Amino acid sequence: MKKNSDVLIDKMIKAFERCSFDSGKILDPDAWWPLNHLYYSPLYIDHFYGVLLRNFELLKRKYTLKEIADTISYPSATWLLVVSAPRIMKSMGIKKEKRISLILEFLEMIQTQMAGNIFCEDGDNIIWDSNRVEQLISGTEWTDVSKGGNLNRLFARLHAALLSLNEAIFRNCNNVAREVHGPYKVEYKGQPAQLIIREYYNLRDPALEPKLKDFPYESIETYVLYDHAVKFDFPVLNDYTHDLPLIEHTLAVAGKTKEKTKEKNLDSIKFLDRVCGILEEKNSQISMAVEQMAREDQVLESVRRVYYWTKRLNAKLNCFNRVFF
């Protein structure tokens, strides 16, 4: 007998064949995302949010909204509840008053995770509040890019490699393993500057991507100070636009890699070049494997990775529910 997850994936693939393969216009062979999220999200979203909402109601019997929010941790995950759950609640037959009440609870949870704008361009993100930013600025050994060595270009190369690998691994779920915070207004050497923090985590997960079995890094964080003249905008979740070339307007850099419990600073050109090389090689391996897959297999793999992460989120909440059984 098939597991429920296998039956769900079977249904997804049959739907893909009808809406995608026949039209031939959905898949983009040059993109990391083999299937547009809008086309397959309706196929799993009812199942996922139905389970999640039931978990949420159970959690409220034992835990406060703040405790639940702390479990979810990142505000972007709670924001997905706000934007995606309403239509699911309606299809589940939840009455309007209850739907409004649930959305207000989700928004209250976001308030405990983040102050101000959901995309944190106003610099008021609670995870990186003013005290933590000040501690980072004062407690970090910044490397001034004016000292030479092309560190500004190496960090740009690192960011490109991280973004590419992140999308190669997680496909449409890439936002579950990457966070960008800022820009925060700070001072560097007595001059105004802007800090942007980039976090890439859960990078080594062989169960999701077998080619990561020998990949050394669990997570990588970078901290970059940019010239105050750069105008940043944040129109897309976890992504920036800017009006000036970042390489030319980088002032100072810092960062670290984490291998299990071991951390190492990105403070030498030799080590930074090595990290970039490892990321690029792994990205190339995964990309070559994707290119060799049939279109149908690309779609199936994209679905598997989305389902993998939705199951993990529900499992995280389910572990708190065991007290009720």
Coordinates of N, CA and C in Angstrom, one line a residue, residues 133-134 136-138 184-195 225-228 251-252:
V133 N 23.3 44.7 16.1 CA 24.1 45.3 15.0 C 25.3 46.0 15.6
E134 N 25.1 46.8 16.7 CA 26.2 47.5 17.3 C 27.3 46.6 17.8
L136 N 27.9 43.6 16.6 CA 28.6 43.0 15.4 C 29.6 44.0 14.9
I137 N 29.2 45.3 14.8 CA 30.1 46.3 14.2 C 31.4 46.5 15.1
S138 N 31.2 46.5 16.4 CA 32.3 46.7 17.3 C 33.1 45.5 17.6
Y184 N 21.4 48.2 7.3 CA 21.3 48.9 8.6 C 22.3 50.1 8.5
K185 N 21.9 51.3 9.0 CA 22.7 52.4 9.0 C 23.7 52.4 10.2
V186 N 25.0 52.4 9.8 CA 26.0 52.2 10.8 C 27.2 53.2 10.5
E187 N 28.2 53.2 11.4 CA 29.4 54.0 11.1 C 30.6 53.1 11.0
Y188 N 31.4 53.5 10.0 CA 32.7 52.7 9.8 C 33.8 53.7 9.7
K189 N 34.8 53.7 10.6 CA 35.9 54.7 10.6 C 35.4 56.1 10.7
G190 N 34.3 56.3 11.4 CA 33.7 57.6 11.6 C 32.9 58.1 10.5
Q191 N 32.7 57.3 9.5 CA 31.9 57.7 8.3 C 30.6 56.9 8.2
P192 N 29.5 57.4 7.7 CA 28.3 56.7 7.5 C 28.5 55.5 6.5
A193 N 27.9 54.4 6.9 CA 27.9 53.2 6.0 C 26.6 52.4 6.1
Q194 N 26.5 51.3 5.4 CA 25.3 50.5 5.4 C 25.8 49.0 5.6
L195 N 25.2 48.3 6.5 CA 25.5 46.9 6.7 C 24.4 46.0 6.2
L225 N 30.0 45.9 4.6 CA 29.7 47.3 4.8 C 29.8 48.0 3.4
Y226 N 28.7 48.7 3.1 CA 28.7 49.4 1.8 C 28.7 50.9 2.0
D227 N 29.1 51.6 1.0 CA 29.0 53.1 1.0 C 27.6 53.5 1.2
H228 N 27.5 54.6 2.0 CA 26.1 55.1 2.3 C 25.4 55.7 1.1
L251 N 33.0 48.7 1.4 CA 34.0 49.3 2.2 C 34.8 48.3 3.0
A252 N 34.1 47.4 3.6 CA 34.8 46.4 4.5 C 34.0 45.1 4.5

